[in-house]
PDB file of C-alpha atoms in Angstrom:
ATOM      1  CA  MET A 388     -33.462-108.540 125.923  1.00 52.00           C
ATOM      2  CA  GLU A 389     -36.750-109.741 124.505  1.00 63.00           C
ATOM      3  CA  LYS A 390     -38.187-113.253 124.721  1.00 80.00           C
ATOM      4  CA  LEU A 391     -37.096-115.827 122.134  1.00 86.00           C
ATOM      5  CA  MET A 392     -39.297-115.359 119.085  1.00 91.00           C
ATOM      6  CA  LYS A 393     -39.977-117.672 116.176  1.00 97.00           C
ATOM      7  CA  LEU A 394     -40.189-115.353 113.174  1.00 98.00           C
ATOM      8  CA  PHE A 395     -40.611-115.761 109.417  1.00 98.00           C
ATOM      9  CA  MET A 396     -38.193-114.147 106.981  1.00 97.00           C
ATOM     10  CA  VAL A 397     -38.919-113.653 103.268  1.00 97.00           C
ATOM     11  CA  ASP A 398     -35.735-114.053 101.230  1.00 96.00           C
ATOM     12  CA  ARG A 399     -36.459-111.526  98.458  1.00 93.00           C
ATOM     13  CA  ARG A 400     -32.813-111.533  97.354  1.00 92.00           C
ATOM     14  CA  GLY A 401     -32.705-115.331  97.009  1.00 93.00           C
ATOM     15  CA  ILE A 402     -29.392-115.580  98.863  1.00 94.00           C
ATOM     16  CA  TYR A 403     -30.089-117.713 101.937  1.00 96.00           C
ATOM     17  CA  SER A 404     -30.193-121.412 102.782  1.00 96.00           C
ATOM     18  CA  THR A 405     -31.034-123.281 105.963  1.00 97.00           C
ATOM     19  CA  GLY A 406     -28.071-123.163 108.351  1.00 97.00           C
ATOM     20  CA  ASP A 407     -26.568-119.940 106.991  1.00 97.00           C
ATOM     21  CA  ILE A 408     -25.275-117.607 109.648  1.00 97.00           C
ATOM     22  CA  VAL A 409     -25.874-114.067 108.454  1.00 97.00           C
ATOM     23  CA  THR A 410     -23.197-111.737 109.788  1.00 97.00           C
ATOM     24  CA  PRO A 411     -22.442-108.095 109.054  1.00 97.00           C
ATOM     25  CA  LYS A 412     -20.290-107.588 105.973  1.00 97.00           C
ATOM     26  CA  GLN A 413     -17.405-105.141 105.674  1.00 96.00           C
ATOM     27  CA  PHE A 414     -16.839-103.439 102.323  1.00 95.00           C
ATOM     28  CA  SER A 415     -13.362-102.575 101.082  1.00 91.00           C
ATOM     29  CA  ASP A 416     -14.378-101.471  97.600  1.00 92.00           C
ATOM     30  CA  ILE A 417     -16.253 -98.249  98.407  1.00 94.00           C
ATOM     31  CA  THR A 418     -14.838 -95.222  96.631  1.00 93.00           C
ATOM     32  CA  PRO A 419     -13.809 -92.558  97.177  1.00 95.00           C
ATOM     33  CA  VAL A 420     -11.913 -93.381 100.359  1.00 95.00           C
ATOM     34  CA  GLU A 421     -13.808 -90.654 102.248  1.00 96.00           C
ATOM     35  CA  MET A 422     -17.071 -92.536 101.643  1.00 95.00           C
ATOM     36  CA  SER A 423     -15.473 -95.804 102.735  1.00 96.00           C
ATOM     37  CA  SER A 424     -14.235 -94.134 105.933  1.00 96.00           C
ATOM     38  CA  LEU A 425     -17.707 -92.740 106.590  1.00 97.00           C
ATOM     39  CA  VAL A 426     -19.341 -96.168 106.239  1.00 97.00           C
ATOM     40  CA  ASP A 427     -16.701 -97.660 108.568  1.00 97.00           C
ATOM     41  CA  LYS A 428     -17.299 -94.855 111.076  1.00 97.00           C
ATOM     42  CA  LEU A 429     -21.084 -95.251 111.023  1.00 97.00           C
ATOM     43  CA  PHE A 430     -21.116 -99.073 110.849  1.00 97.00           C
ATOM     44  CA  PRO A 431     -17.822-100.368 112.270  1.00 97.00           C
ATOM     45  CA  ARG A 432     -19.117-103.970 112.446  1.00 96.00           C
ATOM     46  CA  GLY A 433     -20.364-103.910 108.847  1.00 97.00           C
ATOM     47  CA  LEU A 434     -23.717-103.947 107.077  1.00 98.00           C
ATOM     48  CA  ALA A 435     -26.563-106.361 106.435  1.00 97.00           C
ATOM     49  CA  PRO A 436     -27.936-106.776 102.910  1.00 94.00           C
ATOM     50  CA  GLN A 437     -30.440-103.997 103.777  1.00 93.00           C
ATOM     51  CA  GLY A 438     -27.561-101.587 104.396  1.00 96.00           C
ATOM     52  CA  GLU A 439     -25.809-102.714 101.255  1.00 95.00           C
ATOM     53  CA  GLY A 440     -28.929-102.197  99.153  1.00 94.00           C
ATOM     54  CA  TYR A 441     -30.340 -99.077 100.763  1.00 94.00           C
ATOM     55  CA  LEU A 442     -27.199 -97.162 101.780  1.00 96.00           C
ATOM     56  CA  ILE A 443     -24.051 -97.985  99.824  1.00 96.00           C
ATOM     57  CA  ASN A 444     -25.493 -99.232  96.537  1.00 93.00           C
ATOM     58  CA  ASN A 445     -24.937 -96.597  93.836  1.00 92.00           C
ATOM     59  CA  ALA A 446     -28.541 -97.125  92.707  1.00 93.00           C
ATOM     60  CA  ALA A 447     -29.811 -96.173  96.187  1.00 93.00           C
ATOM     61  CA  LYS A 448     -30.910 -92.587  95.633  1.00 95.00           C
ATOM     62  CA  ILE A 449     -32.198 -90.349  98.404  1.00 93.00           C
ATOM     63  CA  TYR A 450     -35.146 -89.274  96.261  1.00 92.00           C
ATOM     64  CA  ASN A 451     -36.423 -92.875  96.123  1.00 92.00           C
ATOM     65  CA  LYS A 452     -39.188 -93.350  98.677  1.00 90.00           C
ATOM     66  CA  ASN A 453     -37.837 -96.528 100.314  1.00 90.00           C
ATOM     67  CA  GLU A 454     -34.271 -95.260 100.599  1.00 93.00           C
ATOM     68  CA  LEU A 455     -35.413 -91.913 102.005  1.00 93.00           C
ATOM     69  CA  ILE A 456     -37.603 -93.589 104.613  1.00 93.00           C
ATOM     70  CA  ASP A 457     -34.833 -95.988 105.697  1.00 94.00           C
ATOM     71  CA  TRP A 458     -32.299 -93.145 105.858  1.00 95.00           C
ATOM     72  CA  GLY A 459     -34.674 -91.032 107.952  1.00 94.00           C
ATOM     73  CA  LEU A 460     -35.399 -93.934 110.279  1.00 96.00           C
ATOM     74  CA  GLU A 461     -31.685 -94.659 110.714  1.00 97.00           C
ATOM     75  CA  PHE A 462     -30.701 -91.148 111.661  1.00 96.00           C
ATOM     76  CA  TYR A 463     -33.755 -90.618 113.858  1.00 97.00           C
ATOM     77  CA  ARG A 464     -32.861 -93.874 115.656  1.00 98.00           C
ATOM     78  CA  ARG A 465     -29.258 -92.750 116.123  1.00 97.00           C
ATOM     79  CA  GLY A 466     -30.361 -89.463 117.652  1.00 97.00           C
ATOM     80  CA  VAL A 467     -33.329 -90.516 119.765  1.00 97.00           C
ATOM     81  CA  CYS A 468     -33.092 -94.233 120.568  1.00 97.00           C
ATOM     82  CA  PRO A 469     -29.587 -95.518 119.732  1.00 97.00           C
ATOM     83  CA  GLN A 470     -30.194 -98.710 121.729  1.00 97.00           C
ATOM     84  CA  LYS A 471     -32.593 -99.920 119.027  1.00 97.00           C
ATOM     85  CA  PRO A 472     -31.158-102.071 116.216  1.00 97.00           C
ATOM     86  CA  SER A 473     -30.188-100.405 112.974  1.00 98.00           C
ATOM     87  CA  ARG A 474     -32.219-101.361 109.923  1.00 97.00           C
ATOM     88  CA  TYR A 475     -28.931-101.288 107.988  1.00 98.00           C
ATOM     89  CA  THR A 476     -27.392-104.031 110.153  1.00 98.00           C
ATOM     90  CA  SER A 477     -30.422-106.295 110.569  1.00 98.00           C
ATOM     91  CA  LEU A 478     -32.677-108.833 108.877  1.00 97.00           C
ATOM     92  CA  PHE A 479     -36.415-108.274 108.698  1.00 96.00           C
ATOM     93  CA  ALA A 480     -39.024-110.830 109.628  1.00 98.00           C
ATOM     94  CA  TRP A 481     -42.711-111.318 110.332  1.00 98.00           C
ATOM     95  CA  GLY A 482     -44.534-112.598 113.395  1.00 97.00           C
ATOM     96  CA  ASN A 483     -46.372-115.394 111.599  1.00 96.00           C
ATOM     97  CA  LEU A 484     -46.393-117.282 108.329  1.00 97.00           C
ATOM     98  CA  GLU A 485     -49.526-115.574 106.987  1.00 96.00           C
ATOM     99  CA  GLU A 486     -47.923-112.130 107.360  1.00 96.00           C
ATOM    100  CA  ALA A 487     -44.769-113.372 105.623  1.00 97.00           C
ATOM    101  CA  LYS A 488     -46.834-114.799 102.767  1.00 96.00           C
ATOM    102  CA  HIS A 489     -48.732-111.529 102.430  1.00 95.00           C
ATOM    103  CA  PHE A 490     -45.466-109.544 102.327  1.00 95.00           C
ATOM    104  CA  ARG A 491     -44.094-111.921  99.707  1.00 96.00           C
ATOM    105  CA  LEU A 492     -47.254-111.383  97.649  1.00 95.00           C
ATOM    106  CA  THR A 493     -47.192-107.566  97.900  1.00 93.00           C
ATOM    107  CA  ASP A 494     -43.455-106.809  97.979  1.00 92.00           C
ATOM    108  CA  GLY A 495     -41.757-109.900  96.615  1.00 93.00           C
ATOM    109  CA  LYS A 496     -42.220-112.743  94.171  1.00 94.00           C
ATOM    110  CA  PRO A 497     -44.183-115.987  94.599  1.00 93.00           C
ATOM    111  CA  SER A 498     -40.900-117.898  94.273  1.00 93.00           C
ATOM    112  CA  ASP A 499     -39.271-116.111  97.250  1.00 96.00           C
ATOM    113  CA  LYS A 500     -38.426-118.595  99.980  1.00 96.00           C
ATOM    114  CA  ILE A 501     -39.638-118.135 103.531  1.00 98.00           C
ATOM    115  CA  PHE A 502     -37.381-119.233 106.390  1.00 98.00           C
ATOM    116  CA  ILE A 503     -37.863-119.505 110.125  1.00 98.00           C
ATOM    117  CA  ILE A 504     -35.465-117.544 112.288  1.00 97.00           C
ATOM    118  CA  GLN A 505     -35.368-117.537 116.073  1.00 94.00           C
ATOM    119  CA  THR A 506     -33.982-114.644 118.029  1.00 95.00           C
ATOM    120  CA  ASP A 507     -34.312-112.890 121.363  1.00 93.00           C
ATOM    121  CA  SER A 508     -32.967-109.629 119.962  1.00 95.00           C
ATOM    122  CA  TYR A 509     -35.395-107.614 117.857  1.00 97.00           C
ATOM    123  CA  HIS A 510     -37.466-104.490 117.534  1.00 97.00           C
ATOM    124  CA  ARG A 511     -41.114-104.596 116.491  1.00 97.00           C
ATOM    125  CA  GLY A 512     -42.317-101.579 114.521  1.00 97.00           C
ATOM    126  CA  ASP A 513     -45.450-100.821 112.545  1.00 97.00           C
ATOM    127  CA  MET A 514     -44.377-100.704 108.906  1.00 94.00           C
ATOM    128  CA  SER A 515     -47.735 -99.147 107.929  1.00 93.00           C
ATOM    129  CA  LEU A 516     -46.584 -95.887 109.541  1.00 93.00           C
ATOM    130  CA  LEU A 517     -43.716 -95.553 107.083  1.00 90.00           C
ATOM    131  CA  LYS A 518     -45.334 -93.343 104.504  1.00 83.00           C
ATOM    132  CA  ASN A 519     -43.664 -90.112 103.467  1.00 78.00           C
ATOM    133  CA  ASP A 520     -46.805 -88.478 102.096  1.00 87.00           C
ATOM    134  CA  THR A 521     -47.272 -86.430 105.267  1.00 90.00           C
ATOM    135  CA  SER A 522     -45.794 -83.269 106.712  1.00 93.00           C
ATOM    136  CA  VAL A 523     -42.250 -83.435 108.060  1.00 93.00           C
ATOM    137  CA  LEU A 524     -43.608 -83.080 111.603  1.00 95.00           C
ATOM    138  CA  GLU A 525     -46.101 -85.919 111.152  1.00 95.00           C
ATOM    139  CA  PHE A 526     -43.430 -88.133 109.594  1.00 94.00           C
ATOM    140  CA  THR A 527     -41.212 -87.404 112.611  1.00 95.00           C
ATOM    141  CA  TYR A 528     -44.099 -88.405 114.885  1.00 96.00           C
ATOM    142  CA  ARG A 529     -44.545 -91.622 112.895  1.00 96.00           C
ATOM    143  CA  MET A 530     -40.825 -92.404 113.314  1.00 96.00           C
ATOM    144  CA  GLU A 531     -41.212 -91.845 117.055  1.00 97.00           C
ATOM    145  CA  LEU A 532     -44.125 -94.283 117.160  1.00 97.00           C
ATOM    146  CA  TYR A 533     -42.259 -96.797 114.984  1.00 98.00           C
ATOM    147  CA  TRP A 534     -39.191 -96.811 117.242  1.00 98.00           C
ATOM    148  CA  SER A 535     -41.271 -96.910 120.433  1.00 97.00           C
ATOM    149  CA  GLY A 536     -43.170 -99.945 119.120  1.00 97.00           C
ATOM    150  CA  LYS A 537     -46.495 -98.079 119.144  1.00 97.00           C
ATOM    151  CA  THR A 538     -49.017 -97.169 116.483  1.00 96.00           C
ATOM    152  CA  PHE A 539     -52.209 -95.229 115.888  1.00 95.00           C
ATOM    153  CA  ASN A 540     -53.162 -97.476 112.995  1.00 94.00           C
ATOM    154  CA  PRO A 541     -56.080 -99.853 113.672  1.00 96.00           C
ATOM    155  CA  ASP A 542     -54.491-102.320 111.212  1.00 94.00           C
ATOM    156  CA  PRO A 543     -50.760-102.310 112.028  1.00 96.00           C
ATOM    157  CA  VAL A 544     -48.225-104.169 109.900  1.00 95.00           C
ATOM    158  CA  TRP A 545     -45.696-105.341 112.485  1.00 97.00           C
ATOM    159  CA  GLU A 546     -42.232-106.011 111.141  1.00 97.00           C
ATOM    160  CA  TYR A 547     -39.408-107.361 113.278  1.00 98.00           C
ATOM    161  CA  ILE A 548     -35.905-105.950 112.915  1.00 98.00           C
ATOM    162  CA  CYS A 549     -33.405-108.619 113.979  1.00 98.00           C
ATOM    163  CA  PRO A 550     -29.801-107.475 114.407  1.00 97.00           C
ATOM    164  CA  LEU A 551     -27.074-109.689 113.022  1.00 97.00           C
ATOM    165  CA  PRO A 552     -25.798-112.304 113.503  1.00 96.00           C
ATOM    166  CA  VAL A 553     -28.875-114.392 112.708  1.00 97.00           C
ATOM    167  CA  THR A 554     -29.005-118.091 111.858  1.00 97.00           C
ATOM    168  CA  ILE A 555     -31.350-119.049 109.035  1.00 97.00           C
ATOM    169  CA  GLY A 556     -33.593-121.870 110.161  1.00 97.00           C
ATOM    170  CA  GLU A 557     -35.694-124.302 108.206  1.00 97.00           C
ATOM    171  CA  GLN A 558     -37.383-123.283 104.986  1.00 97.00           C
ATOM    172  CA  VAL A 559     -41.146-123.153 105.304  1.00 95.00           C
ATOM    173  CA  LEU A 560     -43.109-124.874 102.569  1.00 69.00           C
ATOM    174  CA  ALA A 561     -45.245-122.066 101.243  1.00 60.00           C
TER     175      ALA A 561
END
């Protein structure tokens, strides 16, 4: 258990409001049934929006950089450090408002809302390590660093993975 952290979440999907309790979602419409059974086996409590978008969405293709990286991180985590939270069942947040604003600028839209969340359950990993333009061995090493909360990068980009349930706090005026 970590210490209670005040974090900043960018709502790129535009789906949250203050007071929402984000819980894992079960899906009963996955076909064929073998795929539905696999999702239930891997994620018996359900998925976060990240899992919905990056795993079960038909547009999520393994050859897309972001989906491939998330998939690799998930199965590395399962094999090496299963006590860490799954990216597919978590919300992502930033350690301070400036980092959240920067993420919104580079990976979102200026209209994306930023909310405060508070949690004592999280993993901090350096998102700057998540590049798949390296050898397979180096990418494996980067996943090891990411999941151990370490980095070799002099300018890390620390993201916080917060397993559900998470309560959405106040919206930050940004």
